[in-house]
């Protein structure tokens, strides 16, 4: 998994429910990111965190929340305020110092039922 | 090449031919560029990167070319194989100082036997 693990792989949400997606890393790196991917489209940044207990909104943060209580964990909650949550969610870390790009997790596919 | 919209640009090539995937980036201040490959249902995988002080970089069967004058990036894949079928994304470093990448829409590469 390259040091980054996302779970679950598939997740189903009922209307009006909050769900939390997990992202864990064991590489002791600071920066972690959440992206959303819709079919046939690129990746859009939801939230990112560069240090424990701190995070910033990305381009499409509305309807989402995050926490960064531990360096190894950056969970994403998709709230009921997110009106179109069905998508593929990707977590990423900066694997190498000096910023040599992201390493992505395997993704979580969220579907509203 | 990359474009905004709901329809993913596609490129079809014959097995064994060379492929060229193009990308127009937006920020003249970007100093780092990456190409990713994404297979269906998986997270993107790093292919090759290039910094703005270079105009060409070669890897195994892949070459990235950077033209800063026209803000254009290309990925060349030599002797394309069936396993090269995937969606390819270019990404550029953000201008805000944070370690953020901005992704293009992606191009779907299909290999014909």
Short mmCIF file of N, CA, C and O in Angstrom, two decimals, chain A residues 9 31 33 35 37 39-43 45 48 50 57 88 90 94 98-107 109, chain B residues 5-8 32 34 36 38 41-46 49 51 89 93 97-106:
data_model
loop_
_atom_site.label_atom_id
_atom_site.label_comp_id
_atom_site.label_asym_id
_atom_site.label_seq_id
_atom_site.Cartn_x
_atom_site.Cartn_y
_atom_site.Cartn_z
N UNK A 9 -13.16 0.16 1.19
CA UNK A 9 -13.02 0.32 -0.25
C UNK A 9 -14.35 0.76 -0.88
O UNK A 9 -14.37 1.56 -1.81
N UNK A 31 2.26 16.00 5.75
CA UNK A 31 1.20 16.49 4.88
C UNK A 31 0.29 15.37 4.39
O UNK A 31 0.76 14.34 3.89
N UNK A 33 -3.77 14.76 2.40
CA UNK A 33 -4.73 15.43 1.52
C UNK A 33 -5.93 14.52 1.26
O UNK A 33 -5.79 13.30 1.20
N UNK A 35 -8.90 14.17 -1.76
CA UNK A 35 -9.40 14.58 -3.06
C UNK A 35 -10.69 13.83 -3.39
O UNK A 35 -10.88 12.70 -2.97
N UNK A 37 -12.99 12.53 -6.74
CA UNK A 37 -12.94 12.30 -8.17
C UNK A 37 -14.31 11.85 -8.66
O UNK A 37 -14.86 10.85 -8.18
N UNK A 39 -16.73 10.71 -12.09
CA UNK A 39 -16.47 9.98 -13.34
C UNK A 39 -16.07 10.90 -14.48
O UNK A 39 -16.73 11.91 -14.74
N UNK A 40 -15.00 10.56 -15.15
CA UNK A 40 -14.57 11.33 -16.30
C UNK A 40 -13.97 12.67 -15.96
O UNK A 40 -13.80 13.52 -16.85
N UNK A 41 -13.64 12.88 -14.71
CA UNK A 41 -13.10 14.18 -14.31
C UNK A 41 -11.81 14.02 -13.54
O UNK A 41 -11.43 12.92 -13.12
N UNK A 42 -11.16 15.13 -13.35
CA UNK A 42 -9.92 15.13 -12.59
C UNK A 42 -10.17 15.12 -11.10
O UNK A 42 -11.29 14.91 -10.63
N UNK A 43 -9.12 15.36 -10.35
CA UNK A 43 -9.19 15.32 -8.89
C UNK A 43 -9.37 16.74 -8.34
O UNK A 43 -8.66 17.66 -8.76
N UNK A 45 -9.51 19.08 -4.78
CA UNK A 45 -9.04 19.07 -3.41
C UNK A 45 -10.15 19.45 -2.44
O UNK A 45 -10.79 20.50 -2.59
N UNK A 48 -6.82 19.64 3.26
CA UNK A 48 -5.47 19.15 3.45
C UNK A 48 -4.95 19.59 4.81
O UNK A 48 -5.46 20.55 5.41
N UNK A 50 -1.17 19.98 6.99
CA UNK A 50 0.29 19.94 6.92
C UNK A 50 0.91 19.66 8.28
O UNK A 50 2.13 19.46 8.36
N UNK A 57 -9.06 24.29 4.20
CA UNK A 57 -10.03 23.96 3.17
C UNK A 57 -9.38 23.96 1.80
O UNK A 57 -8.52 24.80 1.50
N UNK A 88 -15.60 8.98 -5.96
CA UNK A 88 -14.44 8.20 -5.55
C UNK A 88 -13.55 9.14 -4.75
O UNK A 88 -13.19 10.22 -5.24
N UNK A 90 -10.09 9.99 -2.65
CA UNK A 90 -8.69 9.59 -2.60
C UNK A 90 -7.95 10.39 -1.53
O UNK A 90 -8.07 11.61 -1.46
N UNK A 94 2.42 13.26 1.04
CA UNK A 94 3.68 13.60 0.39
C UNK A 94 4.70 12.65 0.95
O UNK A 94 5.05 12.72 2.13
N UNK A 98 10.98 17.44 0.57
CA UNK A 98 11.32 18.25 -0.58
C UNK A 98 10.25 18.21 -1.65
O UNK A 98 10.44 18.73 -2.74
N UNK A 99 9.13 17.60 -1.35
CA UNK A 99 7.96 17.62 -2.22
C UNK A 99 8.21 17.00 -3.57
O UNK A 99 8.49 17.67 -4.56
N UNK A 100 8.16 15.71 -3.61
CA UNK A 100 8.31 14.99 -4.87
C UNK A 100 7.01 14.32 -5.26
O UNK A 100 7.00 13.24 -5.81
N UNK A 101 5.91 14.98 -4.95
CA UNK A 101 4.63 14.49 -5.42
C UNK A 101 3.92 13.63 -4.39
O UNK A 101 4.49 13.25 -3.37
N UNK A 102 2.70 13.34 -4.69
CA UNK A 102 1.87 12.56 -3.78
C UNK A 102 2.01 11.07 -4.01
O UNK A 102 2.23 10.62 -5.13
N UNK A 103 1.75 10.34 -2.92
CA UNK A 103 1.44 8.92 -3.02
C UNK A 103 -0.01 8.78 -2.60
O UNK A 103 -0.40 9.29 -1.54
N UNK A 104 -0.79 8.13 -3.42
CA UNK A 104 -2.22 8.00 -3.17
C UNK A 104 -2.56 6.67 -2.52
O UNK A 104 -1.89 5.65 -2.75
N UNK A 105 -3.65 6.71 -1.74
CA UNK A 105 -4.22 5.47 -1.27
C UNK A 105 -5.03 4.82 -2.38
O UNK A 105 -5.11 5.34 -3.50
N UNK A 106 -5.65 3.70 -2.08
CA UNK A 106 -6.38 2.94 -3.09
C UNK A 106 -7.80 3.45 -3.30
O UNK A 106 -8.49 2.99 -4.20
N UNK A 107 -8.24 4.39 -2.47
CA UNK A 107 -9.53 5.04 -2.69
C UNK A 107 -10.70 4.39 -2.00
O UNK A 107 -10.68 3.20 -1.65
N UNK A 109 -14.91 4.23 -2.63
CA UNK A 109 -16.02 4.60 -3.52
C UNK A 109 -17.28 4.73 -2.67
O UNK A 109 -17.75 3.74 -2.08
N UNK B 5 -14.50 19.84 -18.70
CA UNK B 5 -15.77 19.33 -19.20
C UNK B 5 -16.02 17.93 -18.69
O UNK B 5 -15.21 17.35 -17.98
N UNK B 6 -17.19 17.38 -19.05
CA UNK B 6 -17.60 16.09 -18.52
C UNK B 6 -17.07 14.93 -19.34
O UNK B 6 -17.14 13.80 -18.93
N UNK B 7 -16.58 15.18 -20.53
CA UNK B 7 -16.13 14.11 -21.39
C UNK B 7 -14.61 14.04 -21.36
O UNK B 7 -13.92 14.99 -21.69
N UNK B 8 -14.11 12.85 -20.98
CA UNK B 8 -12.69 12.68 -20.86
C UNK B 8 -12.08 12.58 -22.25
O UNK B 8 -12.51 11.78 -23.07
N UNK B 32 6.89 22.67 -10.61
CA UNK B 32 7.04 21.22 -10.49
C UNK B 32 5.84 20.58 -11.14
O UNK B 32 4.69 21.01 -10.91
N UNK B 34 4.02 16.73 -12.60
CA UNK B 34 4.03 15.28 -12.45
C UNK B 34 3.02 14.67 -13.41
O UNK B 34 1.97 15.26 -13.68
N UNK B 36 0.66 11.20 -13.68
CA UNK B 36 0.14 10.04 -12.97
C UNK B 36 -0.62 9.15 -13.92
O UNK B 36 -1.24 9.62 -14.88
N UNK B 38 -3.72 6.26 -13.83
CA UNK B 38 -4.77 5.70 -12.97
C UNK B 38 -5.52 4.60 -13.71
O UNK B 38 -6.15 4.85 -14.74
N UNK B 41 -10.69 1.99 -10.90
CA UNK B 41 -10.95 1.61 -9.52
C UNK B 41 -9.77 1.71 -8.58
O UNK B 41 -9.85 1.29 -7.43
N UNK B 42 -8.66 2.28 -9.06
CA UNK B 42 -7.45 2.37 -8.23
C UNK B 42 -7.03 3.83 -8.06
O UNK B 42 -7.49 4.72 -8.78
N UNK B 43 -6.14 4.06 -7.11
CA UNK B 43 -5.58 5.38 -6.94
C UNK B 43 -4.53 5.66 -8.00
O UNK B 43 -3.94 4.75 -8.56
N UNK B 44 -4.30 6.94 -8.30
CA UNK B 44 -3.27 7.30 -9.28
C UNK B 44 -1.88 6.85 -8.83
O UNK B 44 -1.57 6.89 -7.64
N UNK B 45 -1.08 6.46 -9.82
CA UNK B 45 0.30 6.05 -9.54
C UNK B 45 1.26 7.01 -10.22
O UNK B 45 1.07 7.38 -11.38
N UNK B 46 2.31 7.37 -9.51
CA UNK B 46 3.33 8.26 -10.05
C UNK B 46 4.04 7.61 -11.24
O UNK B 46 4.38 6.44 -11.21
N UNK B 49 8.25 12.84 -13.08
CA UNK B 49 8.10 14.25 -12.73
C UNK B 49 9.19 15.07 -13.41
O UNK B 49 10.16 14.53 -13.96
N UNK B 51 11.03 19.25 -13.04
CA UNK B 51 11.06 20.59 -12.46
C UNK B 51 11.19 21.62 -13.58
O UNK B 51 11.63 21.30 -14.69
N UNK B 89 -3.04 11.60 -15.91
CA UNK B 89 -3.25 12.96 -15.41
C UNK B 89 -1.92 13.69 -15.33
O UNK B 89 -0.92 13.13 -14.87
N UNK B 93 2.42 22.04 -9.49
CA UNK B 93 2.47 22.51 -8.12
C UNK B 93 1.70 23.81 -8.01
O UNK B 93 1.71 24.63 -8.92
N UNK B 97 2.32 28.34 -2.16
CA UNK B 97 3.39 28.02 -1.22
C UNK B 97 3.16 26.73 -0.48
O UNK B 97 4.09 26.13 0.02
N UNK B 98 1.91 26.28 -0.41
CA UNK B 98 1.65 25.00 0.24
C UNK B 98 1.98 23.87 -0.72
O UNK B 98 2.06 24.08 -1.92
N UNK B 99 2.16 22.69 -0.19
CA UNK B 99 2.49 21.55 -1.04
C UNK B 99 1.22 21.00 -1.65
O UNK B 99 0.76 19.93 -1.28
N UNK B 100 0.62 21.71 -2.58
CA UNK B 100 -0.61 21.27 -3.20
C UNK B 100 -0.40 21.09 -4.68
O UNK B 100 0.30 21.87 -5.33
N UNK B 101 -1.02 20.07 -5.22
CA UNK B 101 -1.00 19.83 -6.65
C UNK B 101 -2.36 20.17 -7.25
O UNK B 101 -3.40 19.93 -6.64
N UNK B 102 -2.33 20.71 -8.46
CA UNK B 102 -3.55 20.97 -9.22
C UNK B 102 -3.53 20.02 -10.41
O UNK B 102 -2.56 19.99 -11.17
N UNK B 103 -4.62 19.27 -10.55
CA UNK B 103 -4.67 18.20 -11.55
C UNK B 103 -5.45 18.62 -12.79
O UNK B 103 -6.44 19.35 -12.71
N UNK B 104 -5.01 18.13 -13.93
CA UNK B 104 -5.77 18.29 -15.15
C UNK B 104 -6.91 17.29 -15.20
O UNK B 104 -7.08 16.47 -14.30
N UNK B 105 -7.71 17.35 -16.26
CA UNK B 105 -8.89 16.51 -16.38
C UNK B 105 -8.56 15.05 -16.66
O UNK B 105 -9.34 14.16 -16.36
N UNK B 106 -7.45 14.79 -17.24
CA UNK B 106 -7.05 13.43 -17.57
C UNK B 106 -7.33 13.08 -19.02
O UNK B 106 -8.19 13.67 -19.68
#
